[in-house]
Amino acid sequence: MNRTTLLITSPPAAGPLEPAAPAPALDERLRRAARHCLPVLALYGVLKLIGFSVFMYLLDSAGDFRRKDPRFGGGAHVWDVLASWDGWWYRQIAENGYDPALVPVPGATGLITLEGNSAAFFPLYPAAIRLVSACTGLGSYGAGMLVSVVASFAAALGIYAVTARFGGRQAGLAAAGLWAVWHGSGVEWSVYSESLYVALAAWTCHAVMSRRWLTAGILTFTAGLNRPTAVALIAALAVAALLALHRRQEDSPRPLIATLIAPLGLGGYLLWVGNRMGDLGGYFTLQKGAWAHTFDFGEQSLDVLTSVPVGRFDYLFAYPFEDTIGVAVVLLALLLIPLLIRLRPPAVLIVYTLLTLALVLGSQQIFGNVSRYLLPAFPLFIPLAVRLRTLRLPVLCALLGILAAASGSYAGYALFELGVP
């Protein structure tokens, strides 16, 4: 019988003097990060600067702000407008803290029966203003602007990171550009909390998509200290976590822990306000009695959506120019939702977007503000960005540049001076 000897060789094992391949050096990692981040930051920054400059020019040329109360869209300089309306309240909180109370307006019988109170504004943004002010020596205005501007760039990177998963780098760039020119984007560089909230929401969604559950839970907890609409983000995280556990994509308790952590910020603040007011529902009582904000299951939104197209402006809190923009924003959102679903994104994006839209349209409020309130619904950018990725970069930049110039009016001036932001 013939025997064939098979000689099986294997590569020699690494000896003690042969270390494993080293991880990329720090400078190499920084270069990689810069290659990804700098184009996004540059595109967003240039577009915002264009829109911001047009906004400031329109304010100065019209001059109406000089005849208005500094609290309500006025001031001595054009930049003072950026810290009016809600910005005035955030600065008061940063400088003086909270004193939650339900104080009736003597003899009031209409919609507004309570005096405004700073407890209606969540604490994260004013706390950030106070911290930055203490560290830099800036006043509450400068600190508030710095927080918003830095947060807006962080939001642009988060939106880019989420969108790039669907359509690659070009789509991510387009989405970051859309964030700069979207309706309501005038509040991104102002003393408002939107930029900080969107940054937290975008990176929360990215963390969920990357299965970094504890990071997502902490970010959602933090977002809950910034805006009440974080309930949409909390629910989206919970649904994503339950789906991951149901499909056995995770064999650790991290999704469950994240779900338990997520609502503590929002719930904790509401309970603290309620306890200080002596009414556990005090926050909602204040919103209804001092600002006429309440959940009406879409009754007012339907009234506006059926009135504006026929030229009627006899509904509650009517601001014709701002409301017309608001109606266009809502219709655009309704058109984009099926396109987003068609891309079959993760559940966290679908739930977050739908609930954000439902919370905004289901509330009685100043309707013109929907362009600002829907600004956090950034997943709506994704289907548009995926389509825009087919454009050559110079064409894309030119298109976004034109929109940026126009945004100085429809996303800035209309919001602060022709309506109420």
mmCIF file of C-alpha atoms in Angstrom, residues 25-398:
data_model
loop_
_atom_site.group_PDB
_atom_site.id
_atom_site.type_symbol
_atom_site.label_atom_id
_atom_site.label_comp_id
_atom_site.label_asym_id
_atom_site.label_seq_id
_atom_site.Cartn_x
_atom_site.Cartn_y
_atom_site.Cartn_z
ATOM 1 C CA ALA A 25 -1.190 56.624 16.069
ATOM 2 C CA LEU A 26 -3.089 59.527 17.578
ATOM 3 C CA ASP A 27 -2.044 61.919 14.829
ATOM 4 C CA GLU A 28 -3.281 59.468 12.186
ATOM 5 C CA ARG A 29 -6.648 59.169 13.925
ATOM 6 C CA LEU A 30 -6.879 62.948 14.119
ATOM 7 C CA ARG A 31 -6.130 63.226 10.396
ATOM 8 C CA ARG A 32 -8.858 60.716 9.587
ATOM 9 C CA ALA A 33 -11.345 62.590 11.772
ATOM 10 C CA ALA A 34 -10.372 65.879 10.152
ATOM 11 C CA ARG A 35 -10.894 64.459 6.651
ATOM 12 C CA HIS A 36 -14.445 63.515 7.605
ATOM 13 C CA CYS A 37 -15.393 66.435 9.837
ATOM 14 C CA LEU A 38 -13.808 69.507 8.296
ATOM 15 C CA PRO A 39 -15.809 69.446 5.012
ATOM 16 C CA VAL A 40 -19.030 69.086 7.008
ATOM 17 C CA LEU A 41 -18.147 71.904 9.383
ATOM 18 C CA ALA A 42 -16.972 74.135 6.532
ATOM 19 C CA LEU A 43 -20.106 73.577 4.444
ATOM 20 C CA TYR A 44 -22.444 74.118 7.372
ATOM 21 C CA GLY A 45 -20.521 77.157 8.639
ATOM 22 C CA VAL A 46 -20.427 78.917 5.265
ATOM 23 C CA LEU A 47 -24.125 78.303 4.615
ATOM 24 C CA LYS A 48 -25.101 79.513 8.068
ATOM 25 C CA LEU A 49 -22.911 82.576 7.725
ATOM 26 C CA ILE A 50 -24.648 83.460 4.444
ATOM 27 C CA GLY A 51 -28.124 83.078 5.941
ATOM 28 C CA PHE A 52 -27.150 84.842 9.163
ATOM 29 C CA SER A 53 -25.683 87.803 7.262
ATOM 30 C CA VAL A 54 -28.849 88.178 5.167
ATOM 31 C CA PHE A 55 -30.948 87.960 8.326
ATOM 32 C CA MET A 56 -28.928 90.729 10.008
ATOM 33 C CA TYR A 57 -29.114 92.859 6.839
ATOM 34 C CA LEU A 58 -32.896 92.508 6.659
ATOM 35 C CA LEU A 59 -33.242 93.445 10.309
ATOM 36 C CA ASP A 60 -31.100 96.540 9.864
ATOM 37 C CA SER A 61 -32.672 97.677 6.602
ATOM 38 C CA ALA A 62 -36.258 97.298 7.858
ATOM 39 C CA GLY A 63 -35.417 98.807 11.263
ATOM 40 C CA ASP A 64 -38.665 97.657 12.875
ATOM 41 C CA PHE A 65 -36.791 96.080 15.784
ATOM 42 C CA ARG A 66 -35.817 99.555 17.044
ATOM 43 C CA ARG A 67 -39.471 100.313 17.850
ATOM 44 C CA LYS A 68 -40.139 97.031 19.652
ATOM 45 C CA ASP A 69 -39.736 95.997 23.267
ATOM 46 C CA PRO A 70 -36.334 94.321 23.856
ATOM 47 C CA ARG A 71 -38.194 91.310 25.211
ATOM 48 C CA PHE A 72 -40.317 90.925 22.090
ATOM 49 C CA GLY A 73 -38.126 91.126 19.006
ATOM 50 C CA GLY A 74 -36.580 94.519 19.711
ATOM 51 C CA GLY A 75 -33.361 96.049 20.963
ATOM 52 C CA ALA A 76 -30.795 98.762 20.399
ATOM 53 C CA HIS A 77 -28.765 96.664 17.923
ATOM 54 C CA VAL A 78 -29.693 94.050 15.341
ATOM 55 C CA TRP A 79 -28.004 91.293 17.313
ATOM 56 C CA ASP A 80 -30.173 92.047 20.352
ATOM 57 C CA VAL A 81 -33.093 90.451 18.501
ATOM 58 C CA LEU A 82 -31.353 87.069 18.774
ATOM 59 C CA ALA A 83 -31.778 87.135 22.563
ATOM 60 C CA SER A 84 -35.410 88.290 22.617
ATOM 61 C CA TRP A 85 -38.604 86.245 23.061
ATOM 62 C CA ASP A 86 -37.582 82.871 24.587
ATOM 63 C CA GLY A 87 -33.978 84.050 24.674
ATOM 64 C CA TRP A 88 -34.960 86.633 27.300
ATOM 65 C CA TRP A 89 -36.291 83.869 29.548
ATOM 66 C CA TYR A 90 -33.217 81.684 29.125
ATOM 67 C CA ARG A 91 -30.966 84.588 30.113
ATOM 68 C CA GLN A 92 -33.100 85.298 33.172
ATOM 69 C CA ILE A 93 -32.783 81.677 34.291
ATOM 70 C CA ALA A 94 -29.024 81.669 33.702
ATOM 71 C CA GLU A 95 -28.625 84.855 35.741
ATOM 72 C CA ASN A 96 -31.235 84.379 38.481
ATOM 73 C CA GLY A 97 -32.264 80.714 38.596
ATOM 74 C CA TYR A 98 -35.815 79.393 39.019
ATOM 75 C CA ASP A 99 -38.722 80.329 41.264
ATOM 76 C CA PRO A 100 -41.558 78.034 40.114
ATOM 77 C CA ALA A 101 -45.015 79.391 40.926
ATOM 78 C CA LEU A 102 -48.548 79.551 39.568
ATOM 79 C CA VAL A 103 -49.527 83.219 39.901
ATOM 80 C CA PRO A 104 -53.012 84.183 38.628
ATOM 81 C CA VAL A 105 -53.436 87.318 36.543
ATOM 82 C CA PRO A 106 -55.917 89.474 38.497
ATOM 83 C CA GLY A 107 -59.329 89.489 36.848
ATOM 84 C CA ALA A 108 -58.204 87.443 33.794
ATOM 85 C CA THR A 109 -60.894 85.301 32.171
ATOM 86 C CA GLY A 110 -59.514 84.580 28.680
ATOM 87 C CA LEU A 111 -56.867 82.179 27.458
ATOM 88 C CA ILE A 112 -54.096 83.755 29.541
ATOM 89 C CA THR A 113 -54.949 83.454 33.217
ATOM 90 C CA LEU A 114 -51.483 82.971 34.755
ATOM 91 C CA GLU A 115 -48.366 85.111 34.810
ATOM 92 C CA GLY A 116 -45.423 83.769 32.828
ATOM 93 C CA ASN A 117 -42.851 81.893 34.866
ATOM 94 C CA SER A 118 -39.366 80.682 33.967
ATOM 95 C CA ALA A 119 -40.268 77.125 35.033
ATOM 96 C CA ALA A 120 -41.822 76.680 31.576
ATOM 97 C CA PHE A 121 -38.268 76.562 30.136
ATOM 98 C CA PHE A 122 -36.162 73.461 30.720
ATOM 99 C CA PRO A 123 -32.850 73.791 32.615
ATOM 100 C CA LEU A 124 -30.080 72.284 30.457
ATOM 101 C CA TYR A 125 -29.552 75.201 28.081
ATOM 102 C CA PRO A 126 -29.577 77.960 30.734
ATOM 103 C CA ALA A 127 -27.296 75.804 32.890
ATOM 104 C CA ALA A 128 -24.879 75.563 29.958
ATOM 105 C CA ILE A 129 -25.065 79.347 29.537
ATOM 106 C CA ARG A 130 -24.249 79.833 33.200
ATOM 107 C CA LEU A 131 -21.322 77.395 33.075
ATOM 108 C CA VAL A 132 -19.830 78.931 29.924
ATOM 109 C CA SER A 133 -20.293 82.403 31.352
ATOM 110 C CA ALA A 134 -18.448 81.427 34.543
ATOM 111 C CA CYS A 135 -15.603 79.806 32.571
ATOM 112 C CA THR A 136 -15.138 82.504 29.934
ATOM 113 C CA GLY A 137 -16.250 85.711 31.602
ATOM 114 C CA LEU A 138 -18.822 86.292 28.865
ATOM 115 C CA GLY A 139 -22.210 87.669 29.800
ATOM 116 C CA SER A 140 -25.363 85.597 29.452
ATOM 117 C CA TYR A 141 -25.867 86.837 25.879
ATOM 118 C CA GLY A 142 -22.352 85.950 24.675
ATOM 119 C CA ALA A 143 -22.364 82.631 26.522
ATOM 120 C CA GLY A 144 -25.776 81.723 25.125
ATOM 121 C CA MET A 145 -24.681 82.471 21.572
ATOM 122 C CA LEU A 146 -21.472 80.491 22.038
ATOM 123 C CA VAL A 147 -23.360 77.444 23.338
ATOM 124 C CA SER A 148 -25.849 77.586 20.456
ATOM 125 C CA VAL A 149 -23.248 78.050 17.726
ATOM 126 C CA VAL A 150 -20.990 75.244 19.003
ATOM 127 C CA ALA A 151 -24.010 72.965 19.474
ATOM 128 C CA SER A 152 -25.203 73.741 15.925
ATOM 129 C CA PHE A 153 -21.899 72.441 14.516
ATOM 130 C CA ALA A 154 -22.180 69.331 16.724
ATOM 131 C CA ALA A 155 -25.703 68.826 15.375
ATOM 132 C CA ALA A 156 -24.442 69.163 11.792
ATOM 133 C CA LEU A 157 -21.873 66.415 12.439
ATOM 134 C CA GLY A 158 -24.523 64.180 14.026
ATOM 135 C CA ILE A 159 -26.923 64.647 11.117
ATOM 136 C CA TYR A 160 -24.070 63.926 8.712
ATOM 137 C CA ALA A 161 -23.124 60.741 10.602
ATOM 138 C CA VAL A 162 -26.696 59.406 10.627
ATOM 139 C CA THR A 163 -27.412 60.241 6.978
ATOM 140 C CA ALA A 164 -24.072 58.911 5.681
ATOM 141 C CA ARG A 165 -25.205 55.432 6.742
ATOM 142 C CA PHE A 166 -27.928 55.555 4.094
ATOM 143 C CA GLY A 167 -26.369 57.375 1.201
ATOM 144 C CA GLY A 168 -22.670 57.739 1.848
ATOM 145 C CA ARG A 169 -20.584 60.833 2.414
ATOM 146 C CA GLN A 170 -22.188 62.996 -0.281
ATOM 147 C CA ALA A 171 -25.660 62.434 1.193
ATOM 148 C CA GLY A 172 -24.315 63.230 4.662
ATOM 149 C CA LEU A 173 -22.909 66.524 3.388
ATOM 150 C CA ALA A 174 -26.234 67.363 1.767
ATOM 151 C CA ALA A 175 -28.098 66.653 5.019
ATOM 152 C CA ALA A 176 -25.736 68.875 7.004
ATOM 153 C CA GLY A 177 -26.335 71.597 4.418
ATOM 154 C CA LEU A 178 -30.112 71.188 4.717
ATOM 155 C CA TRP A 179 -29.818 71.614 8.496
ATOM 156 C CA ALA A 180 -28.272 75.033 7.795
ATOM 157 C CA VAL A 181 -31.086 76.245 5.506
ATOM 158 C CA TRP A 182 -34.184 74.449 6.811
ATOM 159 C CA HIS A 183 -37.283 76.404 7.789
ATOM 160 C CA GLY A 184 -36.816 77.682 11.325
ATOM 161 C CA SER A 185 -33.031 77.448 11.136
ATOM 162 C CA GLY A 186 -32.788 81.103 12.154
ATOM 163 C CA VAL A 187 -32.852 79.970 15.804
ATOM 164 C CA GLU A 188 -29.723 77.834 15.374
ATOM 165 C CA TRP A 189 -27.503 80.875 15.943
ATOM 166 C CA SER A 190 -29.537 82.631 18.628
ATOM 167 C CA VAL A 191 -30.144 82.348 22.367
ATOM 168 C CA TYR A 192 -32.486 79.386 21.856
ATOM 169 C CA SER A 193 -32.173 75.737 22.881
ATOM 170 C CA GLU A 194 -32.898 74.077 19.508
ATOM 171 C CA SER A 195 -29.273 73.559 18.428
ATOM 172 C CA LEU A 196 -28.365 71.852 21.691
ATOM 173 C CA TYR A 197 -31.425 69.608 21.536
ATOM 174 C CA VAL A 198 -30.873 68.579 17.902
ATOM 175 C CA ALA A 199 -27.217 67.787 18.635
ATOM 176 C CA LEU A 200 -28.283 65.479 21.468
ATOM 177 C CA ALA A 201 -31.071 63.901 19.403
ATOM 178 C CA ALA A 202 -28.896 63.247 16.339
ATOM 179 C CA TRP A 203 -26.097 61.647 18.334
ATOM 180 C CA THR A 204 -28.636 59.621 20.332
ATOM 181 C CA CYS A 205 -30.029 58.160 17.107
ATOM 182 C CA HIS A 206 -26.493 57.461 15.897
ATOM 183 C CA ALA A 207 -25.652 55.716 19.181
ATOM 184 C CA VAL A 208 -28.762 53.535 18.919
ATOM 185 C CA MET A 209 -27.923 52.645 15.313
ATOM 186 C CA SER A 210 -24.393 51.737 16.474
ATOM 187 C CA ARG A 211 -25.799 49.735 19.434
ATOM 188 C CA ARG A 212 -24.053 51.905 21.984
ATOM 189 C CA TRP A 213 -26.997 51.660 24.308
ATOM 190 C CA LEU A 214 -25.624 53.246 27.448
ATOM 191 C CA THR A 215 -24.394 56.248 25.469
ATOM 192 C CA ALA A 216 -27.852 56.562 23.904
ATOM 193 C CA GLY A 217 -29.517 56.353 27.307
ATOM 194 C CA ILE A 218 -27.320 59.065 28.806
ATOM 195 C CA LEU A 219 -27.784 61.356 25.801
ATOM 196 C CA THR A 220 -31.564 60.895 25.945
ATOM 197 C CA PHE A 221 -31.541 61.590 29.685
ATOM 198 C CA THR A 222 -29.670 64.826 28.931
ATOM 199 C CA ALA A 223 -32.019 65.778 26.082
ATOM 200 C CA GLY A 224 -34.929 65.368 28.501
ATOM 201 C CA LEU A 225 -33.467 68.214 30.538
ATOM 202 C CA ASN A 226 -33.544 70.461 27.470
ATOM 203 C CA ARG A 227 -36.979 70.248 25.836
ATOM 204 C CA PRO A 228 -40.306 68.572 26.670
ATOM 205 C CA THR A 229 -40.548 67.095 23.157
ATOM 206 C CA ALA A 230 -37.738 64.755 24.241
ATOM 207 C CA VAL A 231 -40.615 62.385 25.007
ATOM 208 C CA ALA A 232 -40.407 61.456 21.295
ATOM 209 C CA LEU A 233 -36.730 60.581 21.686
ATOM 210 C CA ILE A 234 -37.419 58.589 24.860
ATOM 211 C CA ALA A 235 -40.123 56.561 23.121
ATOM 212 C CA ALA A 236 -37.937 55.993 20.054
ATOM 213 C CA LEU A 237 -35.101 54.659 22.197
ATOM 214 C CA ALA A 238 -37.490 52.384 24.100
ATOM 215 C CA VAL A 239 -38.954 50.923 20.904
ATOM 216 C CA ALA A 240 -35.480 50.339 19.430
ATOM 217 C CA ALA A 241 -34.292 48.686 22.645
ATOM 218 C CA LEU A 242 -37.323 46.396 22.891
ATOM 219 C CA LEU A 243 -36.956 45.382 19.246
ATOM 220 C CA ALA A 244 -33.282 44.572 19.793
ATOM 221 C CA LEU A 245 -34.139 42.391 22.784
ATOM 222 C CA HIS A 246 -37.058 40.741 20.990
ATOM 223 C CA ARG A 247 -34.928 39.900 17.966
ATOM 224 C CA ARG A 248 -32.126 38.743 20.270
ATOM 225 C CA GLN A 249 -29.684 41.164 18.696
ATOM 226 C CA GLU A 250 -28.374 41.869 22.191
ATOM 227 C CA ASP A 251 -27.455 39.390 24.895
ATOM 228 C CA SER A 252 -26.754 42.019 27.559
ATOM 229 C CA PRO A 253 -29.053 44.174 29.718
ATOM 230 C CA ARG A 254 -27.691 47.402 28.197
ATOM 231 C CA PRO A 255 -30.805 48.170 26.064
ATOM 232 C CA LEU A 256 -33.016 47.758 29.127
ATOM 233 C CA ILE A 257 -30.732 49.920 31.275
ATOM 234 C CA ALA A 258 -30.736 52.621 28.592
ATOM 235 C CA THR A 259 -34.534 52.527 28.480
ATOM 236 C CA LEU A 260 -34.699 53.010 32.239
ATOM 237 C CA ILE A 261 -32.187 55.876 32.247
ATOM 238 C CA ALA A 262 -33.690 57.776 29.302
ATOM 239 C CA PRO A 263 -36.827 59.308 30.914
ATOM 240 C CA LEU A 264 -35.221 60.353 34.193
ATOM 241 C CA GLY A 265 -34.172 63.813 33.003
ATOM 242 C CA LEU A 266 -37.566 64.823 31.625
ATOM 243 C CA GLY A 267 -39.540 63.161 34.400
ATOM 244 C CA GLY A 268 -37.263 64.482 37.121
ATOM 245 C CA TYR A 269 -37.632 68.094 36.001
ATOM 246 C CA LEU A 270 -41.422 67.870 35.673
ATOM 247 C CA LEU A 271 -41.702 66.346 39.152
ATOM 248 C CA TRP A 272 -39.388 68.984 40.643
ATOM 249 C CA VAL A 273 -41.461 71.804 39.126
ATOM 250 C CA GLY A 274 -44.685 70.173 40.252
ATOM 251 C CA ASN A 275 -43.373 69.716 43.783
ATOM 252 C CA ARG A 276 -42.244 73.349 44.015
ATOM 253 C CA MET A 277 -45.624 74.546 42.720
ATOM 254 C CA GLY A 278 -47.639 72.244 44.964
ATOM 255 C CA ASP A 279 -49.262 70.706 41.885
ATOM 256 C CA LEU A 280 -47.707 67.642 40.224
ATOM 257 C CA GLY A 281 -49.139 68.776 36.904
ATOM 258 C CA GLY A 282 -47.946 72.325 37.517
ATOM 259 C CA TYR A 283 -45.755 72.485 34.406
ATOM 260 C CA PHE A 284 -48.712 71.753 32.120
ATOM 261 C CA THR A 285 -50.975 74.085 34.101
ATOM 262 C CA LEU A 286 -48.408 76.856 33.599
ATOM 263 C CA GLN A 287 -48.054 76.173 29.873
ATOM 264 C CA LYS A 288 -51.810 76.305 29.389
ATOM 265 C CA GLY A 289 -52.542 79.275 31.631
ATOM 266 C CA ALA A 290 -49.558 81.504 30.761
ATOM 267 C CA TRP A 291 -48.875 80.602 27.105
ATOM 268 C CA ALA A 292 -52.145 78.915 25.973
ATOM 269 C CA HIS A 293 -50.104 75.835 25.004
ATOM 270 C CA THR A 294 -51.997 72.594 25.435
ATOM 271 C CA PHE A 295 -52.471 69.298 23.619
ATOM 272 C CA ASP A 296 -55.711 69.604 21.624
ATOM 273 C CA PHE A 297 -55.276 66.528 19.370
ATOM 274 C CA GLY A 298 -54.657 68.687 16.320
ATOM 275 C CA GLU A 299 -57.772 70.844 16.417
ATOM 276 C CA GLN A 300 -55.959 74.156 15.965
ATOM 277 C CA SER A 301 -53.518 72.784 13.397
ATOM 278 C CA LEU A 302 -56.429 71.524 11.317
ATOM 279 C CA ASP A 303 -58.109 74.922 11.597
ATOM 280 C CA VAL A 304 -54.975 76.666 10.297
ATOM 281 C CA LEU A 305 -54.328 74.102 7.547
ATOM 282 C CA THR A 306 -57.871 74.562 6.220
ATOM 283 C CA SER A 307 -57.934 78.352 6.644
ATOM 284 C CA VAL A 308 -54.635 79.567 5.168
ATOM 285 C CA PRO A 309 -55.114 77.958 1.710
ATOM 286 C CA VAL A 310 -58.356 79.943 1.251
ATOM 287 C CA GLY A 311 -56.907 83.198 2.564
ATOM 288 C CA ARG A 312 -58.599 83.197 5.967
ATOM 289 C CA PHE A 313 -56.617 84.318 9.010
ATOM 290 C CA ASP A 314 -59.309 84.491 11.687
ATOM 291 C CA TYR A 315 -58.017 81.596 13.794
ATOM 292 C CA LEU A 316 -56.168 81.713 17.114
ATOM 293 C CA PHE A 317 -52.723 83.425 17.104
ATOM 294 C CA ALA A 318 -52.763 84.343 13.416
ATOM 295 C CA TYR A 319 -49.548 85.657 11.820
ATOM 296 C CA PRO A 320 -50.259 85.426 8.062
ATOM 297 C CA PHE A 321 -46.747 85.403 6.588
ATOM 298 C CA GLU A 322 -45.268 83.138 9.244
ATOM 299 C CA ASP A 323 -48.296 80.837 9.156
ATOM 300 C CA THR A 324 -48.074 80.475 5.370
ATOM 301 C CA ILE A 325 -44.494 79.291 5.788
ATOM 302 C CA GLY A 326 -45.679 76.967 8.558
ATOM 303 C CA VAL A 327 -48.305 75.385 6.313
ATOM 304 C CA ALA A 328 -45.669 74.817 3.623
ATOM 305 C CA VAL A 329 -43.385 73.178 6.197
ATOM 306 C CA VAL A 330 -46.123 70.816 7.366
ATOM 307 C CA LEU A 331 -47.041 69.811 3.815
ATOM 308 C CA LEU A 332 -43.378 69.223 2.993
ATOM 309 C CA ALA A 333 -42.994 67.060 6.107
ATOM 310 C CA LEU A 334 -46.040 64.988 5.157
ATOM 311 C CA LEU A 335 -44.582 64.460 1.674
ATOM 312 C CA LEU A 336 -41.176 63.429 3.022
ATOM 313 C CA ILE A 337 -42.402 60.877 5.566
ATOM 314 C CA PRO A 338 -43.355 58.203 2.963
ATOM 315 C CA LEU A 339 -40.002 58.767 1.236
ATOM 316 C CA LEU A 340 -38.216 58.283 4.552
ATOM 317 C CA ILE A 341 -40.141 55.081 5.314
ATOM 318 C CA ARG A 342 -39.347 53.796 1.818
ATOM 319 C CA LEU A 343 -35.650 53.853 2.728
ATOM 320 C CA ARG A 344 -36.443 51.380 5.542
ATOM 321 C CA PRO A 345 -34.455 53.202 8.221
ATOM 322 C CA PRO A 346 -34.043 51.837 11.763
ATOM 323 C CA ALA A 347 -37.104 52.072 13.988
ATOM 324 C CA VAL A 348 -35.504 54.746 16.158
ATOM 325 C CA LEU A 349 -35.619 57.245 13.274
ATOM 326 C CA ILE A 350 -39.182 56.437 12.235
ATOM 327 C CA VAL A 351 -40.630 56.561 15.758
ATOM 328 C CA TYR A 352 -38.726 59.714 16.651
ATOM 329 C CA THR A 353 -39.841 61.556 13.510
ATOM 330 C CA LEU A 354 -43.501 60.516 13.642
ATOM 331 C CA LEU A 355 -43.865 61.315 17.341
ATOM 332 C CA THR A 356 -42.145 64.681 16.946
ATOM 333 C CA LEU A 357 -44.566 65.544 14.153
ATOM 334 C CA ALA A 358 -47.560 64.304 16.193
ATOM 335 C CA LEU A 359 -46.547 66.294 19.277
ATOM 336 C CA VAL A 360 -46.120 69.504 17.272
ATOM 337 C CA LEU A 361 -49.277 69.258 15.170
ATOM 338 C CA GLY A 362 -51.333 67.918 18.073
ATOM 339 C CA SER A 363 -50.765 71.000 20.217
ATOM 340 C CA GLN A 364 -52.557 74.310 20.477
ATOM 341 C CA GLN A 365 -49.885 76.965 20.087
ATOM 342 C CA ILE A 366 -48.694 79.768 17.817
ATOM 343 C CA PHE A 367 -48.876 77.817 14.570
ATOM 344 C CA GLY A 368 -46.145 79.814 12.851
ATOM 345 C CA ASN A 369 -43.715 78.231 15.298
ATOM 346 C CA VAL A 370 -44.066 74.814 13.677
ATOM 347 C CA SER A 371 -41.146 75.675 11.404
ATOM 348 C CA ARG A 372 -39.027 75.919 14.566
ATOM 349 C CA TYR A 373 -40.674 73.059 16.448
ATOM 350 C CA LEU A 374 -40.158 70.688 13.513
ATOM 351 C CA LEU A 375 -36.494 71.629 13.176
ATOM 352 C CA PRO A 376 -35.551 68.658 15.444
ATOM 353 C CA ALA A 377 -37.224 66.245 12.976
ATOM 354 C CA PHE A 378 -33.896 65.973 11.131
ATOM 355 C CA PRO A 379 -34.562 62.456 9.704
ATOM 356 C CA LEU A 380 -36.810 64.240 7.202
ATOM 357 C CA PHE A 381 -33.589 65.521 5.624
ATOM 358 C CA ILE A 382 -32.482 61.980 4.767
ATOM 359 C CA PRO A 383 -34.641 61.238 1.673
ATOM 360 C CA LEU A 384 -33.864 64.661 0.223
ATOM 361 C CA ALA A 385 -30.161 64.251 0.946
ATOM 362 C CA VAL A 386 -30.098 60.817 -0.710
ATOM 363 C CA ARG A 387 -31.568 62.366 -3.853
ATOM 364 C CA LEU A 388 -29.223 65.362 -3.746
ATOM 365 C CA ARG A 389 -26.133 63.140 -3.548
ATOM 366 C CA THR A 390 -26.382 62.590 -7.314
ATOM 367 C CA LEU A 391 -25.492 66.238 -7.910
ATOM 368 C CA ARG A 392 -21.900 67.225 -8.439
ATOM 369 C CA LEU A 393 -20.435 68.936 -5.383
ATOM 370 C CA PRO A 394 -20.173 72.420 -6.991
ATOM 371 C CA VAL A 395 -23.820 72.200 -8.107
ATOM 372 C CA LEU A 396 -24.909 71.027 -4.662
ATOM 373 C CA CYS A 397 -23.027 73.883 -2.985
ATOM 374 C CA ALA A 398 -24.521 76.432 -5.379
#
